[in-house]
Amino acid sequence: MASRIVAFNLNGRDVEVMVKPLTTLQTVLREHLHLTATKSGCRQGGCGTCTVLVNGEPMLSCLLPVEDIAGQQVVTLEGITPVEGLHPIQQAFFDNYAIQCGYCSPGMIMIIKALLDRNPNPTRQEVMDAIAGNVCRCTGYESILRAAEDAARRLQSA
Amino acid sequence: MAKLRGTGIAAVNYPTGMNLGGDPSQALIHATTTGTFVISLSSTDLGQGLKTVIAQIGAETLGVPFENVLIDTADTDTGPHCMGTFASRATHRVGNAVIMAAKEARKVMLEVAAEELEASPDDLDTDGQGNIYVKGSPERKIDITSVALAAHFKYGRSISGRGMYIKPKSPVDPETGKMDPDSTEAHACVVAEVEVDTETGEVTVLSLKSAYEVGCQVNPALVREQIIGGAFMGMSHALYETTAPYYPSPDHAPGSFSEYVIPGPHELPHIESVVLEYPSVNGPYGVKGVGEMTANAPIPAIINAISNAIGVRLTEYPVTPEKILRALERSPKLKQPAQTGA
C-alpha cells in the first residue's frame, strides 16, 4: 500500500512523517526522527521500555500504528528533559541508583511521569501497580520504587 | 487449604575470576592537554558500575580528583586487551591493571611537576584536590592542568602509563588434583522466609536476609544495589524462570518474551543485608568480586525454605506451582488430622 503523510505533535512541535500503513510510533521516533531515548525492547508489548505519553496517557509505542495518533500530542523522554540538567524524575533515578544497565530507564521514567501527573503523592502500592508492565532485570525494582517516591517529593516541593 | 511458612538457609563461597588458561586484563592511561586522565579499557560496564569503581581506583592511585578521570571502554578492536566482564573478575583484574598504569603515569606527572616547581620528584605529593605540592611547604604547588599543559607543550612528554594484571595458569597436580583455581573468594549467607499457598501452589518470598563478605568495598552504594538486584534475580530463578515450563505438551511452551514468566515489583520481598569487609591480599585496595554471587545463594535458600514449609524435599528449580502441588501430594504436613489420628 502507498505511503501517506501523518501529522502529530511531538514534544510541543508539529511534525509530519511519510509512512507505510501500520508503521509503529516506535519506528517513526527512532528511525524516521532519530529520537532514540525511546528504546526498542521486546517489540511485542511485553517490556514497557518503549513507553511514551499520548495526550498524557502512557502507551507502548511498539504496538501503536502512527496513523492512530494523527493530530494528537506525543511526549517522549526527550520532551521532558531540560536543555540543561535533568527532570526531577531523572534526577531522582540518578540519586537513588535506580539505573544500572539503563535499558528500562526511559520507559520507567515515562510511566512514573504519567503516574505522578495524575497522582502526585502515590503510595508504594500505587507505584508498583503503575510500573508492573515495565520490566527491569538489574535493580530488583527496589531502587526504582525509591526513586519514584523521591521524585514525588521533589515535584511537590518544587 | 492452608498457608504454610518456612525458613531456609544457604551459603556460597564465590571465586573471583577464573584460571583455566591464564586470565589477563590490561589498561592504558594518558593525560589530555588539560589534565583529564583517560583510562582506556576493553572491559565492559554492564550496568553494575565498573566505570565508576575503576575511575575511583584510578583517581586514588593517580592522586587526582574523581572528576579528572574519564573511563573509555569504547571499542574492543582498538582498546588494550581484556578477557571481559564475567566471573566477578572485572573490578579485581582491571583494578589491579589500572593501579599499575596509574603508578607509571603518576611518576611522569610528578617528574614534570618537579621541573615546574624546581624541586625533586621525591619531595612532591598530590593533595587529591587537583594540586601537586612540595611536602612540608604546601604553598609551593601547581595544579594538574598546568602540569599537563607543561608536559605537552614545554617538555614534550606524555603523562601516561601501562598496566596489566594476569593470573597465571595454574596446572592441576595429576597426583592430588591440587590447583590454584581463583584469585580470592567472597562469601555470603542468605536466609529466606517463604509462605506457600497449599491450594494454588504459589510461593510468596517474605524476606531475604543476607550477610556478605566481599573484601573492601570501593563503592558501598553500588555493592548494596548489586545485592538487592541479585537477590531478586535469584528469587526469579528459584520460582519462575524457565524456557521449558512443565506443561502437558511442548505446544504450550512460551514462544516469546511476553510469555516468559518473570516476577515484577509486586513480588519484591523484604531484602536486608549486612556487608563485612575482610580485605583480599591480591585485590586492588583489598577488593573481592561481588557480582554474580548475589544471585546464587538466594536460590537454594528459597528452595530450602519451601521444603521446610511443606515437609517435602525439592531438588529441581524453578519451583513452579505445578511442582509444589505435586510435592504436596507426598507431604506429611497435608494429611488431615482425622487420617493421621492426631
XYZ file of C-alpha atoms in Angstrom:
500
model
C 0.000 0.000 0.000
C 1.058 3.530 -0.641
C 2.724 5.718 1.974
C 0.810 8.620 3.398
C 1.613 11.666 5.478
C 0.737 11.581 9.179
C 0.890 14.786 11.220
C 1.041 14.913 15.014
C 2.503 17.000 17.796
C 5.778 15.696 19.225
C 7.273 17.259 22.329
C 5.475 20.523 21.607
C 6.333 20.736 17.901
C 4.174 19.812 14.935
C 5.783 17.078 12.850
C 4.827 15.310 9.644
C 6.106 11.902 8.616
C 5.659 9.850 5.457
C 4.871 6.272 6.463
C 3.674 2.939 5.134
C 0.463 1.678 6.771
C 0.948 0.080 10.224
C 4.349 1.698 10.785
C 4.637 1.919 14.567
C 5.219 5.106 16.525
C 8.394 3.472 17.882
C 9.810 3.057 14.366
C 8.845 6.623 13.482
C 10.501 8.016 16.616
C 13.718 6.020 16.351
C 14.245 5.520 12.645
C 12.467 8.425 10.952
C 13.015 11.157 13.538
C 16.192 9.740 15.171
C 14.863 10.251 18.699
C 16.441 7.197 20.322
C 15.618 7.776 24.010
C 12.524 5.625 23.415
C 14.057 2.146 23.465
C 13.202 -0.849 21.356
C 12.949 -3.822 23.710
C 10.720 -6.822 23.010
C 8.667 -5.131 20.249
C 5.602 -7.088 21.341
C 4.257 -5.041 24.239
C 5.897 -7.145 26.909
C 8.637 -4.990 28.412
C 7.487 -1.361 28.585
C 10.764 0.302 27.657
C 9.157 1.985 24.624
C 6.559 3.790 26.772
C 5.644 7.301 25.611
C 2.814 9.644 26.575
C -0.048 10.190 24.135
C -2.319 13.010 25.327
C -0.764 12.401 28.758
C -1.590 8.674 28.824
C 1.220 6.102 28.825
C 1.249 3.967 25.683
C 3.502 1.300 24.235
C 4.914 2.883 21.097
C 5.927 -0.524 19.691
C 2.276 -1.537 19.339
C 0.895 1.791 18.159
C 0.424 2.421 14.418
C 1.393 6.039 13.949
C -1.780 6.724 11.927
C -3.743 6.122 15.123
C -2.184 9.137 16.819
C -2.619 11.583 13.929
C -3.304 15.060 15.289
C -2.525 14.046 18.882
C 0.089 15.100 21.445
C 3.065 12.772 21.927
C 5.706 13.285 24.619
C 8.923 11.236 24.761
C 11.786 11.268 27.252
C 13.498 13.905 25.090
C 10.435 16.100 25.595
C 10.682 16.174 29.385
C 14.485 16.505 29.566
C 15.518 20.143 30.099
C 18.196 21.707 27.883
C 20.439 21.829 30.945
C 20.281 19.474 33.902
C 17.697 16.771 34.455
C 13.959 16.451 35.042
C 13.219 15.805 38.758
C 12.293 12.171 37.973
C 15.588 11.693 36.107
C 17.482 13.304 38.999
C 15.685 11.018 41.472
C 16.686 7.964 39.381
C 20.287 9.185 39.390
C 20.404 9.911 43.124
C 18.722 6.628 44.122
C 20.900 4.331 41.969
C 17.780 3.342 40.015
C 19.734 2.939 36.778
C 22.046 0.002 36.152
C 22.157 -1.124 32.513
C 19.698 1.683 31.727
C 17.589 -0.162 29.193
C 14.354 0.080 31.179
C 15.003 3.623 32.398
C 13.316 5.644 29.602
C 10.106 3.624 29.905
C 10.222 3.647 33.702
C 10.679 7.418 33.788
C 7.778 7.985 31.375
C 5.395 5.630 33.204
C 6.261 7.307 36.523
C 5.737 10.723 34.890
C 2.262 9.593 33.804
C 1.528 8.360 37.328
C 2.742 11.496 39.109
C 0.886 13.765 36.676
C -2.448 12.330 37.796
C -1.488 11.201 41.321
C 1.223 13.469 42.783
C 1.509 11.563 46.060
C 1.169 7.841 45.289
C 1.508 5.030 47.790
C 4.180 2.367 47.214
C 1.375 0.021 46.125
C 0.225 2.549 43.518
C 3.779 2.936 42.199
C 4.102 -0.853 41.944
C 0.789 -1.051 40.071
C 1.943 1.690 37.681
C 5.281 0.099 36.784
C 4.031 -3.518 36.754
C 4.156 -3.636 32.941
C 7.730 -2.354 32.782
C 10.471 -4.962 33.128
C 13.738 -4.268 34.940
C 16.292 -7.083 35.068
C 19.038 -5.359 37.082
C 17.750 -3.494 40.105
C 15.103 -5.758 41.626
C 12.787 -2.694 41.466
C 13.653 -1.559 44.991
C 15.688 1.472 43.854
C 13.105 2.359 41.185
C 10.322 2.421 43.785
C 12.539 4.616 45.987
C 13.242 6.919 43.041
C 9.538 7.277 42.222
C 8.736 8.222 45.824
C 11.677 10.624 45.898
C 10.555 12.177 42.604
C 7.047 12.707 44.019
C 8.539 14.584 46.981
C 10.752 16.705 44.702
C 7.896 17.610 42.365
C 5.596 18.523 45.253
C 8.183 20.778 46.887
C 9.184 22.348 43.560
C -6.253 -25.221 52.239
C -3.588 -23.531 54.263
C -0.718 -21.134 54.055
C 2.456 -22.790 55.284
C 5.517 -20.835 56.290
C 9.111 -21.990 56.155
C 12.657 -20.771 56.603
C 15.688 -21.829 54.591
C 19.360 -21.053 54.602
C 22.168 -21.284 52.038
C 25.758 -20.136 51.850
C 28.154 -19.520 48.988
C 31.911 -19.265 48.540
C 32.369 -17.368 45.327
C 35.651 -17.385 43.371
C 36.759 -14.084 41.847
C 37.933 -14.636 38.291
C 38.982 -17.908 36.734
C 42.231 -19.555 35.914
C 41.777 -22.176 33.281
C 44.294 -20.714 30.858
C 45.626 -17.534 32.400
C 43.337 -14.565 32.908
C 44.763 -11.167 31.873
C 43.456 -7.616 31.698
C 45.320 -4.534 30.523
C 44.814 -0.808 30.990
C 46.303 2.295 29.395
C 46.193 5.765 30.938
C 47.089 9.073 29.340
C 46.518 12.671 30.332
C 44.940 15.085 27.859
C 46.480 18.548 27.429
C 44.177 19.915 30.124
C 44.804 17.194 32.690
C 41.932 14.776 32.192
C 43.250 11.261 32.741
C 41.738 8.914 30.179
C 41.746 5.267 31.238
C 41.366 3.086 28.153
C 39.937 -0.385 28.707
C 38.278 -3.144 26.749
C 36.253 -4.184 29.765
C 32.509 -3.623 29.627
C 30.235 -1.932 32.144
C 27.023 -3.976 32.033
C 25.367 -1.591 34.466
C 26.949 -2.870 37.656
C 29.097 0.269 37.927
C 32.501 -0.828 36.622
C 33.237 2.599 35.120
C 32.538 4.276 38.453
C 34.679 1.982 40.599
C 37.549 1.927 38.101
C 37.519 5.734 37.982
C 37.637 5.725 41.801
C 40.600 3.313 41.824
C 42.411 5.289 39.098
C 41.833 8.636 40.840
C 43.028 7.236 44.168
C 46.297 5.905 42.720
C 46.983 8.918 40.491
C 46.178 11.274 43.352
C 43.774 13.358 41.275
C 40.064 14.167 41.793
C 37.498 11.605 40.602
C 36.178 14.255 38.183
C 39.568 14.350 36.405
C 39.250 10.709 35.325
C 37.466 9.588 32.173
C 36.862 5.897 31.517
C 36.938 4.903 27.847
C 35.561 1.446 27.118
C 34.598 2.388 23.605
C 35.913 -0.362 21.387
C 37.436 -3.798 21.922
C 39.010 -3.565 18.447
C 41.235 -0.675 19.475
C 41.474 -0.874 23.284
C 44.052 -2.759 25.361
C 43.338 -6.432 25.905
C 40.764 -7.603 28.430
C 39.223 -11.043 28.893
C 35.903 -9.386 29.685
C 33.351 -8.741 32.375
C 32.414 -12.111 33.858
C 33.071 -14.317 36.899
C 33.006 -11.185 39.070
C 36.531 -10.529 37.834
C 36.446 -7.022 36.357
C 36.944 -4.844 39.449
C 39.705 -7.194 40.644
C 41.602 -7.712 37.379
C 41.037 -4.318 35.771
C 41.519 -2.523 39.082
C 44.943 -4.122 39.500
C 45.905 -3.212 35.914
C 44.725 0.370 36.454
C 46.756 0.712 39.667
C 49.893 -0.375 37.762
C 49.208 2.043 34.889
C 48.323 4.864 37.277
C 51.589 4.450 39.202
C 53.564 4.837 35.973
C 51.545 7.887 34.887
C 51.813 9.416 38.373
C 55.605 9.101 38.202
C 55.713 11.144 34.962
C 53.226 13.655 36.377
C 55.443 14.221 39.431
C 58.586 14.492 37.269
C 57.014 17.247 35.167
C 55.689 18.997 38.275
C 59.181 18.800 39.785
C 60.615 20.661 36.787
C 57.981 23.369 37.152
C 58.385 23.666 40.939
C 62.196 23.348 40.817
C 62.052 20.521 43.330
C 62.887 16.830 43.425
C 60.065 14.465 42.363
C 60.648 12.511 45.574
C 59.712 15.601 47.582
C 56.324 16.024 45.884
C 52.873 14.740 46.763
C 49.315 15.147 45.488
C 46.524 16.636 47.599
C 43.711 14.791 45.817
C 42.102 18.186 45.091
C 43.885 18.742 41.791
C 47.248 20.038 43.030
C 50.802 18.784 43.408
C 52.779 20.355 46.250
C 56.184 20.201 47.915
C 55.978 18.097 51.065
C 56.491 20.330 54.071
C 55.696 23.531 52.193
C 52.178 23.164 50.783
C 52.163 26.754 49.436
C 54.649 25.620 46.741
C 52.161 23.878 44.486
C 50.985 23.547 40.904
C 47.608 22.447 39.569
C 47.183 19.340 37.421
C 46.059 21.293 34.346
C 49.230 23.396 34.387
C 51.329 20.240 34.750
C 49.569 18.625 31.782
C 49.981 21.744 29.632
C 53.683 21.964 30.542
C 54.201 18.266 29.777
C 52.639 18.592 26.344
C 53.916 21.982 25.171
C 57.122 22.649 27.123
C 58.762 19.291 27.812
C 57.276 17.184 25.016
C 56.312 14.410 27.426
C 53.304 12.116 27.596
C 51.848 11.675 31.088
C 50.883 8.084 30.562
C 51.123 4.614 31.979
C 50.684 0.985 31.041
C 49.196 -1.629 33.306
C 48.481 -5.295 33.085
C 47.388 -7.933 35.510
C 47.489 -11.627 34.813
C 46.527 -14.510 36.980
C 48.886 -17.164 35.586
C 47.528 -20.531 34.536
C 47.697 -22.947 37.425
C 48.311 -26.549 36.345
C 46.438 -29.343 38.104
C 48.654 -31.724 40.075
C 47.938 -35.116 38.478
C 48.517 -36.942 41.765
C 46.442 -34.849 44.139
C 44.232 -32.712 41.890
C 45.550 -29.669 43.710
C 45.475 -26.360 41.864
C 45.005 -22.657 42.462
C 41.737 -22.023 40.652
C 40.930 -18.413 41.519
C 42.398 -15.211 42.930
C 40.299 -14.692 46.013
C 36.921 -15.815 47.341
C 33.989 -13.815 48.607
C 31.445 -15.373 50.954
C 27.774 -14.937 51.689
C 24.891 -16.476 53.570
C 21.222 -15.923 52.796
C 18.192 -16.734 54.946
C 14.844 -16.893 53.140
C 11.342 -16.850 54.617
C 8.514 -18.040 52.401
C 4.792 -18.663 52.512
C 3.310 -21.476 50.428
C -0.347 -21.488 49.430
C -1.325 -25.175 49.507
C -4.370 -24.590 47.316
C -2.702 -22.807 44.407
C 0.913 -23.907 44.870
C 2.046 -20.306 44.771
C 5.050 -19.229 46.814
C 5.483 -15.760 48.311
C 9.010 -14.879 49.356
C 8.521 -12.817 52.511
C 12.125 -11.853 53.122
C 15.711 -12.430 52.019
C 18.205 -11.561 54.730
C 21.876 -11.892 53.996
C 25.425 -11.302 55.136
C 28.106 -10.696 52.515
C 31.875 -10.785 52.987
C 33.253 -9.124 49.880
C 36.656 -7.680 50.765
C 36.959 -3.915 50.751
C 34.081 -2.068 49.127
C 35.186 0.510 46.583
C 31.643 1.870 46.431
C 29.270 0.635 49.169
C 26.141 2.008 47.460
C 26.884 0.035 44.288
C 27.567 -3.098 46.362
C 24.191 -2.683 48.068
C 22.392 -2.358 44.720
C 24.156 -5.484 43.404
C 22.963 -7.405 46.471
C 19.346 -6.233 46.085
C 19.252 -6.813 42.326
C 20.933 -10.197 42.726
C 18.542 -11.282 45.472
C 15.606 -10.507 43.193
C 17.192 -12.313 40.256
C 17.888 -15.332 42.483
C 14.234 -15.379 43.509
C 13.293 -15.174 39.844
C 15.429 -18.245 39.056
C 14.152 -20.147 42.079
C 10.452 -19.708 41.359
C 9.770 -18.550 37.814
C 12.302 -18.629 35.031
C 12.440 -21.485 32.568
C 12.213 -21.798 28.809
C 10.604 -25.218 29.280
C 7.953 -24.968 31.986
C 6.015 -28.068 32.971
C 3.014 -28.304 30.704
C 1.206 -31.317 29.273
C 2.595 -30.622 25.825
C 5.503 -28.652 24.368
C 2.928 -26.808 22.272
C 2.150 -24.828 25.401
C 5.747 -23.702 25.852
C 6.323 -19.943 25.739
C 7.184 -18.683 22.286
C 8.168 -15.124 23.084
C 9.398 -12.764 25.770
C 5.815 -11.757 26.521
C 5.079 -15.287 27.741
C 8.367 -15.848 29.602
C 7.465 -15.652 33.272
C 9.476 -13.276 35.435
C 8.450 -11.579 38.661
C 7.631 -7.890 38.870
C 7.650 -5.213 41.561
C 4.733 -6.823 43.419
C 6.885 -9.891 44.139
C 9.688 -7.831 45.704
C 10.384 -9.347 49.134
C 11.803 -7.544 52.126
C 15.565 -7.526 51.478
C 18.054 -6.837 54.217
C 21.818 -7.235 54.125
C 24.949 -6.562 56.105
C 28.359 -6.343 54.460
C 31.561 -7.459 56.150
C 34.915 -6.304 54.830
C 37.939 -8.596 55.070
C 40.468 -7.268 52.529
C 41.836 -9.689 49.951
C 45.620 -9.814 49.671
C 45.753 -9.518 45.882
C 42.760 -7.323 45.019
C 43.088 -3.612 44.254
C 42.732 -1.909 47.650
C 41.609 -5.262 49.074
C 38.714 -5.852 46.665
C 36.949 -9.160 46.020
C 34.277 -9.710 43.367
C 30.619 -9.140 44.286
C 28.570 -9.553 41.147
C 27.299 -12.968 40.227
C 27.337 -14.375 43.743
C 24.418 -12.176 44.766
C 22.085 -14.239 42.572
C 23.432 -17.611 43.744
C 22.668 -18.243 47.415
C 19.074 -16.897 47.301
C 18.079 -19.840 45.065
C 18.882 -22.738 47.466
C 17.820 -20.588 50.443
C 14.345 -20.118 48.952
C 14.012 -23.763 47.902
C 15.157 -24.929 51.335
C 12.531 -22.625 52.852
C 9.840 -24.178 50.649
C 10.978 -27.685 51.633
C 10.845 -26.582 55.259
C 7.319 -25.223 54.769
C 5.767 -28.235 53.024
C 7.864 -31.037 54.509
C 8.986 -32.381 51.125
C 12.492 -32.109 49.740
C 12.594 -30.289 46.383
C 15.558 -30.825 44.101
C 14.672 -29.062 40.876
C 14.127 -25.435 40.020
C 12.252 -23.298 39.187
C 9.787 -24.429 41.836
C 6.617 -23.683 39.900
C 3.098 -24.027 41.371
C 2.723 -27.330 39.478
C 5.782 -28.783 41.206
C 4.558 -27.593 44.596
C 1.107 -29.143 44.120
C 2.633 -32.471 43.054
C 5.022 -32.383 46.009
C 2.164 -31.581 48.371
C 0.555 -34.891 47.452
C 3.543 -36.509 49.170
C 3.632 -34.081 52.106
C 3.111 -35.408 55.638
C 2.036 -31.902 56.627
C -1.058 -32.001 54.454
C -2.598 -35.182 55.860
C -5.883 -34.432 57.531
C -5.865 -34.746 61.348
C -8.510 -37.495 61.104
C -6.341 -39.501 58.709
C -3.220 -39.254 60.832
C -5.160 -39.818 64.014
C -3.620 -36.712 65.519
